[in-house]
PDB file of C-alpha atoms in Angstrom:
ATOM      1  CA  MET A   6     -63.934  41.863-141.777  1.00  0.00           C
ATOM      2  CA  ALA A   7     -67.362  42.743-140.389  1.00  0.00           C
ATOM      3  CA  SER A   8     -68.419  43.293-136.815  1.00  0.00           C
ATOM      4  CA  ASN A   9     -71.480  44.673-135.054  1.00  0.00           C
ATOM      5  CA  ASP A  10     -71.697  47.707-132.794  1.00  0.00           C
ATOM      6  CA  ARG A  11     -75.000  49.411-132.190  1.00  0.00           C
ATOM      7  CA  GLU A  12     -73.562  52.442-130.387  1.00  0.00           C
ATOM      8  CA  LEU A  13     -71.229  53.474-133.214  1.00  0.00           C
ATOM      9  CA  GLY A  14     -73.691  53.095-136.087  1.00  0.00           C
ATOM     10  CA  VAL A  15     -72.026  52.339-139.441  1.00  0.00           C
ATOM     11  CA  GLN A  16     -68.279  52.504-139.842  1.00  0.00           C
ATOM     12  CA  THR A  17     -66.235  51.435-142.854  1.00  0.00           C
ATOM     13  CA  ARG A  18     -62.534  51.911-143.381  1.00  0.00           C
ATOM     14  CA  ASP A  19     -60.707  51.368-146.683  1.00  0.00           C
ATOM     15  CA  LEU A  20     -63.600  49.201-147.870  1.00  0.00           C
ATOM     16  CA  THR A  21     -62.878  47.664-151.266  1.00  0.00           C
ATOM     17  CA  ARG A  22     -65.001  45.345-153.380  1.00  0.00           C
ATOM     18  CA  SER A  23     -64.109  43.941-156.785  1.00  0.00           C
ATOM     19  CA  PHE A  24     -65.378  41.509-159.395  1.00  0.00           C
ATOM     20  CA  GLY A  25     -62.407  39.930-161.133  1.00  0.00           C
ATOM     21  CA  ASP A  26     -60.138  42.746-162.290  1.00  0.00           C
ATOM     22  CA  ARG A  27     -62.845  45.384-161.910  1.00  0.00           C
ATOM     23  CA  THR A  28     -62.878  47.447-158.708  1.00  0.00           C
ATOM     24  CA  ILE A  29     -66.426  48.471-157.756  1.00  0.00           C
ATOM     25  CA  LEU A  30     -65.754  50.089-154.364  1.00  0.00           C
ATOM     26  CA  ASP A  31     -62.386  51.764-153.930  1.00  0.00           C
ATOM     27  CA  ASP A  32     -61.205  52.446-150.352  1.00  0.00           C
ATOM     28  CA  ILE A  33     -64.539  53.649-148.953  1.00  0.00           C
ATOM     29  CA  THR A  34     -64.203  55.187-145.493  1.00  0.00           C
ATOM     30  CA  LEU A  35     -67.570  56.199-144.086  1.00  0.00           C
ATOM     31  CA  THR A  36     -69.258  56.811-140.754  1.00  0.00           C
ATOM     32  CA  ILE A  37     -73.037  57.031-140.288  1.00  0.00           C
ATOM     33  CA  PRO A  38     -73.936  57.941-136.691  1.00  0.00           C
ATOM     34  CA  PRO A  39     -76.912  56.280-134.998  1.00  0.00           C
ATOM     35  CA  GLY A  40     -80.189  57.819-136.149  1.00  0.00           C
ATOM     36  CA  GLN A  41     -78.803  59.768-139.113  1.00  0.00           C
ATOM     37  CA  PHE A  42     -80.660  59.730-142.463  1.00  0.00           C
ATOM     38  CA  VAL A  43     -78.183  59.543-145.347  1.00  0.00           C
ATOM     39  CA  ALA A  44     -78.959  59.438-149.069  1.00  0.00           C
ATOM     40  CA  LEU A  45     -76.518  57.921-151.554  1.00  0.00           C
ATOM     41  CA  LEU A  46     -76.507  59.181-155.149  1.00  0.00           C
ATOM     42  CA  GLY A  47     -74.509  57.984-158.122  1.00  0.00           C
ATOM     43  CA  ARG A  48     -74.761  57.166-161.778  1.00  0.00           C
ATOM     44  CA  SER A  49     -75.535  53.614-162.877  1.00  0.00           C
ATOM     45  CA  GLY A  50     -72.523  51.405-162.230  1.00  0.00           C
ATOM     46  CA  SER A  51     -71.012  53.738-159.649  1.00  0.00           C
ATOM     47  CA  GLY A  52     -71.165  51.091-156.905  1.00  0.00           C
ATOM     48  CA  LYS A  53     -74.234  52.223-154.930  1.00  0.00           C
ATOM     49  CA  SER A  54     -75.928  48.839-154.743  1.00  0.00           C
ATOM     50  CA  THR A  55     -72.605  47.117-154.074  1.00  0.00           C
ATOM     51  CA  LEU A  56     -72.062  49.344-151.039  1.00  0.00           C
ATOM     52  CA  LEU A  57     -75.577  48.672-149.792  1.00  0.00           C
ATOM     53  CA  ARG A  58     -75.109  44.924-150.255  1.00  0.00           C
ATOM     54  CA  ALA A  59     -71.818  45.089-148.357  1.00  0.00           C
ATOM     55  CA  LEU A  60     -73.500  46.863-145.437  1.00  0.00           C
ATOM     56  CA  ALA A  61     -76.327  44.314-145.547  1.00  0.00           C
ATOM     57  CA  GLY A  62     -73.901  41.386-145.522  1.00  0.00           C
ATOM     58  CA  LEU A  63     -75.165  40.172-148.911  1.00  0.00           C
ATOM     59  CA  ASP A  64     -71.936  40.329-150.930  1.00  0.00           C
ATOM     60  CA  HIS A  65     -70.294  37.013-150.105  1.00  0.00           C
ATOM     61  CA  ASP A  66     -69.553  36.289-153.790  1.00  0.00           C
ATOM     62  CA  VAL A  67     -67.135  39.212-154.326  1.00  0.00           C
ATOM     63  CA  ASN A  68     -63.517  39.900-153.461  1.00  0.00           C
ATOM     64  CA  GLY A  69     -63.142  42.456-150.697  1.00  0.00           C
ATOM     65  CA  SER A  70     -60.902  44.046-148.121  1.00  0.00           C
ATOM     66  CA  GLY A  71     -61.068  46.717-145.448  1.00  0.00           C
ATOM     67  CA  SER A  72     -63.130  46.875-142.283  1.00  0.00           C
ATOM     68  CA  LEU A  73     -66.885  47.138-141.934  1.00  0.00           C
ATOM     69  CA  ARG A  74     -69.019  47.560-138.834  1.00  0.00           C
ATOM     70  CA  VAL A  75     -72.820  47.719-138.864  1.00  0.00           C
ATOM     71  CA  PRO A  76     -75.494  47.292-136.179  1.00  0.00           C
ATOM     72  CA  SER A  77     -76.662  43.723-135.682  1.00  0.00           C
ATOM     73  CA  LYS A  78     -80.276  44.845-136.240  1.00  0.00           C
ATOM     74  CA  THR A  79     -80.032  45.843-139.899  1.00  0.00           C
ATOM     75  CA  PHE A  80     -82.917  45.456-142.348  1.00  0.00           C
ATOM     76  CA  VAL A  81     -83.257  46.117-146.075  1.00  0.00           C
ATOM     77  CA  VAL A  82     -86.099  47.484-148.211  1.00  0.00           C
ATOM     78  CA  PHE A  83     -85.765  46.886-151.962  1.00  0.00           C
ATOM     79  CA  GLN A  84     -87.420  48.495-154.992  1.00  0.00           C
ATOM     80  CA  ASP A  85     -89.521  45.346-155.302  1.00  0.00           C
ATOM     81  CA  SER A  86     -91.515  44.803-152.102  1.00  0.00           C
ATOM     82  CA  ARG A  87     -90.554  41.096-152.163  1.00  0.00           C
ATOM     83  CA  LEU A  88     -93.697  40.045-150.325  1.00  0.00           C
ATOM     84  CA  LEU A  89     -94.455  36.346-150.136  1.00  0.00           C
ATOM     85  CA  PRO A  90     -97.533  35.888-152.357  1.00  0.00           C
ATOM     86  CA  TRP A  91     -98.693  32.805-150.415  1.00  0.00           C
ATOM     87  CA  GLN A  92     -98.727  34.689-147.096  1.00  0.00           C
ATOM     88  CA  ARG A  93    -101.256  37.290-145.965  1.00  0.00           C
ATOM     89  CA  VAL A  94    -100.192  40.818-145.117  1.00  0.00           C
ATOM     90  CA  LEU A  95     -99.706  40.314-141.373  1.00  0.00           C
ATOM     91  CA  ALA A  96     -97.716  37.116-141.933  1.00  0.00           C
ATOM     92  CA  ASN A  97     -95.487  38.997-144.382  1.00  0.00           C
ATOM     93  CA  VAL A  98     -94.768  41.685-141.805  1.00  0.00           C
ATOM     94  CA  LEU A  99     -93.949  39.004-139.220  1.00  0.00           C
ATOM     95  CA  PHE A 100     -91.737  36.986-141.568  1.00  0.00           C
ATOM     96  CA  GLY A 101     -88.556  36.071-139.683  1.00  0.00           C
ATOM     97  CA  GLN A 102     -89.874  37.519-136.414  1.00  0.00           C
ATOM     98  CA  PRO A 103     -91.098  35.713-133.279  1.00  0.00           C
ATOM     99  CA  ARG A 104     -94.838  35.530-132.708  1.00  0.00           C
ATOM    100  CA  SER A 105     -94.351  37.870-129.743  1.00  0.00           C
ATOM    101  CA  ARG A 106     -93.988  40.689-132.317  1.00  0.00           C
ATOM    102  CA  ARG A 107     -97.548  40.182-133.578  1.00  0.00           C
ATOM    103  CA  ALA A 108     -98.958  43.187-131.705  1.00  0.00           C
ATOM    104  CA  ALA A 109     -96.076  45.351-132.919  1.00  0.00           C
ATOM    105  CA  ALA A 110     -96.687  44.183-136.499  1.00  0.00           C
ATOM    106  CA  THR A 111    -100.385  45.047-136.253  1.00  0.00           C
ATOM    107  CA  ALA A 112     -99.523  48.471-134.844  1.00  0.00           C
ATOM    108  CA  LEU A 113     -97.046  49.109-137.661  1.00  0.00           C
ATOM    109  CA  LEU A 114     -99.672  48.276-140.266  1.00  0.00           C
ATOM    110  CA  GLY A 115    -101.720  51.030-138.678  1.00  0.00           C
ATOM    111  CA  GLU A 116     -98.752  53.405-138.861  1.00  0.00           C
ATOM    112  CA  VAL A 117     -98.320  52.771-142.585  1.00  0.00           C
ATOM    113  CA  GLY A 118    -102.019  53.284-143.278  1.00  0.00           C
ATOM    114  CA  LEU A 119    -103.053  49.640-143.663  1.00  0.00           C
ATOM    115  CA  ALA A 120    -105.054  49.044-140.487  1.00  0.00           C
ATOM    116  CA  GLY A 121    -107.677  46.390-141.147  1.00  0.00           C
ATOM    117  CA  ARG A 122    -105.748  44.866-144.062  1.00  0.00           C
ATOM    118  CA  GLU A 123    -103.945  42.230-141.996  1.00  0.00           C
ATOM    119  CA  ARG A 124    -105.637  39.326-143.798  1.00  0.00           C
ATOM    120  CA  ALA A 125    -105.364  40.735-147.314  1.00  0.00           C
ATOM    121  CA  TRP A 126    -103.238  38.916-149.898  1.00  0.00           C
ATOM    122  CA  PRO A 127    -100.327  40.826-151.496  1.00  0.00           C
ATOM    123  CA  ASN A 128    -101.957  40.678-154.941  1.00  0.00           C
ATOM    124  CA  GLU A 129    -104.935  42.583-153.536  1.00  0.00           C
ATOM    125  CA  LEU A 130    -102.702  45.584-152.782  1.00  0.00           C
ATOM    126  CA  SER A 131    -101.482  48.380-155.025  1.00  0.00           C
ATOM    127  CA  GLY A 132     -97.748  48.858-155.597  1.00  0.00           C
ATOM    128  CA  GLY A 133     -97.644  51.650-153.038  1.00  0.00           C
ATOM    129  CA  GLU A 134     -99.505  49.529-150.486  1.00  0.00           C
ATOM    130  CA  GLN A 135     -97.088  46.648-151.024  1.00  0.00           C
ATOM    131  CA  GLN A 136     -94.170  48.984-150.283  1.00  0.00           C
ATOM    132  CA  ARG A 137     -95.963  50.097-147.122  1.00  0.00           C
ATOM    133  CA  VAL A 138     -96.063  46.462-146.022  1.00  0.00           C
ATOM    134  CA  ALA A 139     -92.359  46.148-146.855  1.00  0.00           C
ATOM    135  CA  LEU A 140     -91.595  49.181-144.657  1.00  0.00           C
ATOM    136  CA  ALA A 141     -93.624  47.697-141.807  1.00  0.00           C
ATOM    137  CA  ARG A 142     -91.753  44.396-142.178  1.00  0.00           C
ATOM    138  CA  ALA A 143     -88.400  46.207-142.084  1.00  0.00           C
ATOM    139  CA  LEU A 144     -89.317  48.182-138.970  1.00  0.00           C
ATOM    140  CA  VAL A 145     -91.058  45.497-136.902  1.00  0.00           C
ATOM    141  CA  GLY A 146     -87.690  44.179-135.724  1.00  0.00           C
ATOM    142  CA  GLU A 147     -86.800  47.649-134.370  1.00  0.00           C
ATOM    143  CA  PRO A 148     -83.726  48.091-136.585  1.00  0.00           C
ATOM    144  CA  ASP A 149     -80.797  50.308-135.732  1.00  0.00           C
ATOM    145  CA  LEU A 150     -80.001  50.563-139.461  1.00  0.00           C
ATOM    146  CA  LEU A 151     -82.474  50.648-142.347  1.00  0.00           C
ATOM    147  CA  LEU A 152     -81.008  50.141-145.815  1.00  0.00           C
ATOM    148  CA  ALA A 153     -83.307  51.220-148.661  1.00  0.00           C
ATOM    149  CA  ASP A 154     -82.388  50.407-152.265  1.00  0.00           C
ATOM    150  CA  GLU A 155     -84.510  52.745-154.434  1.00  0.00           C
ATOM    151  CA  PRO A 156     -87.675  51.683-152.582  1.00  0.00           C
ATOM    152  CA  PHE A 157     -89.914  54.150-154.449  1.00  0.00           C
ATOM    153  CA  GLY A 158     -88.365  53.867-157.907  1.00  0.00           C
ATOM    154  CA  ALA A 159     -91.238  51.845-159.388  1.00  0.00           C
ATOM    155  CA  LEU A 160     -94.029  54.081-158.037  1.00  0.00           C
ATOM    156  CA  ASP A 161     -95.876  56.892-159.792  1.00  0.00           C
ATOM    157  CA  ALA A 162     -95.022  60.493-158.890  1.00  0.00           C
ATOM    158  CA  LEU A 163     -98.012  61.134-156.600  1.00  0.00           C
ATOM    159  CA  THR A 164     -97.528  57.872-154.698  1.00  0.00           C
ATOM    160  CA  ARG A 165     -93.835  58.679-154.282  1.00  0.00           C
ATOM    161  CA  ILE A 166     -94.658  62.012-152.639  1.00  0.00           C
ATOM    162  CA  ARG A 167     -96.963  60.246-150.197  1.00  0.00           C
ATOM    163  CA  MET A 168     -94.319  57.620-149.490  1.00  0.00           C
ATOM    164  CA  HIS A 169     -91.743  60.327-148.792  1.00  0.00           C
ATOM    165  CA  GLU A 170     -94.041  61.791-146.154  1.00  0.00           C
ATOM    166  CA  LEU A 171     -94.639  58.342-144.685  1.00  0.00           C
ATOM    167  CA  LEU A 172     -90.949  57.433-144.558  1.00  0.00           C
ATOM    168  CA  ARG A 173     -90.060  60.727-142.855  1.00  0.00           C
ATOM    169  CA  ASP A 174     -92.733  60.073-140.236  1.00  0.00           C
ATOM    170  CA  LEU A 175     -91.669  56.463-139.659  1.00  0.00           C
ATOM    171  CA  VAL A 176     -87.996  57.394-139.280  1.00  0.00           C
ATOM    172  CA  ARG A 177     -88.932  60.146-136.835  1.00  0.00           C
ATOM    173  CA  ARG A 178     -90.890  57.626-134.708  1.00  0.00           C
ATOM    174  CA  HIS A 179     -88.549  54.662-134.862  1.00  0.00           C
ATOM    175  CA  THR A 180     -85.182  56.495-135.134  1.00  0.00           C
ATOM    176  CA  PRO A 181     -83.082  54.039-137.149  1.00  0.00           C
ATOM    177  CA  ALA A 182     -80.056  55.226-139.055  1.00  0.00           C
ATOM    178  CA  VAL A 183     -81.002  55.158-142.754  1.00  0.00           C
ATOM    179  CA  LEU A 184     -78.996  54.738-145.932  1.00  0.00           C
ATOM    180  CA  LEU A 185     -81.244  55.443-148.920  1.00  0.00           C
ATOM    181  CA  VAL A 186     -79.864  54.574-152.359  1.00  0.00           C
ATOM    182  CA  THR A 187     -81.557  56.663-155.034  1.00  0.00           C
ATOM    183  CA  HIS A 188     -81.087  58.112-158.528  1.00  0.00           C
ATOM    184  CA  ASP A 189     -83.422  61.009-157.680  1.00  0.00           C
ATOM    185  CA  VAL A 190     -81.606  64.157-156.525  1.00  0.00           C
ATOM    186  CA  ASP A 191     -84.825  65.829-155.367  1.00  0.00           C
ATOM    187  CA  GLU A 192     -85.747  62.744-153.344  1.00  0.00           C
ATOM    188  CA  ALA A 193     -82.342  62.791-151.658  1.00  0.00           C
ATOM    189  CA  ILE A 194     -82.623  66.483-150.722  1.00  0.00           C
ATOM    190  CA  THR A 195     -86.230  66.099-149.572  1.00  0.00           C
ATOM    191  CA  LEU A 196     -85.546  63.201-147.213  1.00  0.00           C
ATOM    192  CA  ALA A 197     -81.949  63.173-146.030  1.00  0.00           C
ATOM    193  CA  GLU A 198     -79.862  64.997-143.434  1.00  0.00           C
ATOM    194  CA  ARG A 199     -76.757  64.245-145.484  1.00  0.00           C
ATOM    195  CA  VAL A 200     -76.165  63.322-149.125  1.00  0.00           C
ATOM    196  CA  LEU A 201     -73.243  61.296-150.479  1.00  0.00           C
ATOM    197  CA  VAL A 202     -72.227  60.986-154.124  1.00  0.00           C
ATOM    198  CA  LEU A 203     -70.438  57.836-155.277  1.00  0.00           C
ATOM    199  CA  ASP A 204     -68.484  58.047-158.537  1.00  0.00           C
ATOM    200  CA  ALA A 205     -66.480  55.153-159.983  1.00  0.00           C
ATOM    201  CA  GLY A 206     -66.378  53.480-156.585  1.00  0.00           C
ATOM    202  CA  ARG A 207     -65.208  56.526-154.630  1.00  0.00           C
ATOM    203  CA  LEU A 208     -67.123  58.936-152.418  1.00  0.00           C
ATOM    204  CA  THR A 209     -66.696  62.348-154.066  1.00  0.00           C
ATOM    205  CA  VAL A 210     -69.298  64.413-152.165  1.00  0.00           C
ATOM    206  CA  ASP A 211     -70.391  64.359-148.526  1.00  0.00           C
ATOM    207  CA  LEU A 212     -72.894  67.185-148.131  1.00  0.00           C
ATOM    208  CA  PRO A 213     -74.942  68.025-145.021  1.00  0.00           C
ATOM    209  CA  ILE A 214     -78.511  69.155-145.773  1.00  0.00           C
ATOM    210  CA  GLU A 215     -79.490  71.896-143.350  1.00  0.00           C
ATOM    211  CA  LEU A 216     -82.909  72.822-144.758  1.00  0.00           C
ATOM    212  CA  ARG A 217     -85.569  73.132-142.066  1.00  0.00           C
ATOM    213  CA  GLY A 218     -89.263  72.248-142.044  1.00  0.00           C
ATOM    214  CA  ASP A 219     -90.995  71.333-145.293  1.00  0.00           C
ATOM    215  CA  ARG A 220     -88.380  71.204-148.030  1.00  0.00           C
ATOM    216  CA  ASP A 221     -89.763  73.277-150.873  1.00  0.00           C
ATOM    217  CA  PRO A 222     -88.091  72.637-154.268  1.00  0.00           C
ATOM    218  CA  GLY A 223     -88.783  76.291-155.044  1.00  0.00           C
ATOM    219  CA  ASP A 224     -86.566  77.411-152.151  1.00  0.00           C
ATOM    220  CA  PRO A 225     -83.348  79.020-153.514  1.00  0.00           C
ATOM    221  CA  GLU A 226     -81.252  76.982-151.050  1.00  0.00           C
ATOM    222  CA  PHE A 227     -82.915  73.765-152.230  1.00  0.00           C
ATOM    223  CA  GLN A 228     -82.049  74.738-155.807  1.00  0.00           C
ATOM    224  CA  ARG A 229     -78.455  75.591-154.867  1.00  0.00           C
ATOM    225  CA  ILE A 230     -77.996  72.162-153.265  1.00  0.00           C
ATOM    226  CA  ARG A 231     -79.673  70.537-156.240  1.00  0.00           C
ATOM    227  CA  ARG A 232     -77.289  72.208-158.687  1.00  0.00           C
ATOM    228  CA  THR A 233     -74.281  71.213-156.566  1.00  0.00           C
ATOM    229  CA  LEU A 234     -75.336  67.568-156.630  1.00  0.00           C
ATOM    230  CA  LEU A 235     -76.252  67.557-160.322  1.00  0.00           C
ATOM    231  CA  THR A 236     -72.840  69.052-161.100  1.00  0.00           C
ATOM    232  CA  ALA A 237     -71.150  66.324-159.043  1.00  0.00           C
ATOM    233  CA  LEU A 238     -73.145  63.738-160.991  1.00  0.00           C
ATOM    234  CA  GLY A 239     -72.058  65.268-164.312  1.00  0.00           C
ATOM    235  CA  VAL A 240     -75.589  66.293-165.279  1.00  0.00           C
ATOM    236  CA  VAL A 241     -74.918  70.049-165.091  1.00  0.00           C
ATOM    237  CA  PRO A 242     -71.495  71.266-166.309  1.00  0.00           C
ATOM    238  CA  ALA A 243     -69.472  73.052-163.625  1.00  0.00           C
ATOM    239  CA  GLY A 244     -69.843  76.835-163.795  1.00  0.00           C
ATOM    240  CA  VAL A 245     -73.162  76.769-165.688  1.00  0.00           C
TER     241      VAL A 245
END
């Protein structure tokens, strides 16, 4: 069962999803308050994308049970920008929106550093620029929940750093709740207020990130959190 409630953010209770005899999500109970930035880590096959698809309402072809509540204004950003190649940049941002959002779409292109590129074609943009358009498209509808499925996974390291800064700024301005699915532990610590670890369909870690200001990977507390998460992911043996 799914219902919508902006004031309560995301709430799941005993959420289960399975394909045939294989259980992908196993009794997930989770609350994400309005405006909170959460990162979700997990090894391949742990169920991260299945959870995101459930929250996005995109998992109609699976068996499921439990309760699920998300805001009605929920938008998704994928690793692939998924721009329409036959539409110019501004039209891509406005896709699915009323024409009354045109000024907001133009303003958002300015926020993501693409002012003046409204009439460019997607194939004229770099990969990082295409993801900037995708972020603008996700935010133009003023979402209460932004779901991001490894949105920077295909970008080079320098572009990713710039996109981290941009995403932090956009979330600060527009204040959606965010669930970011990522394989990158450093990315999760850098961006999120809270990090979850999903293992074999169960949430095994729910860790608040209380670092302040610029999050320096050289900070001992950053490294302590990093080791905790890597241990939970089975990358670093416990006690090492």
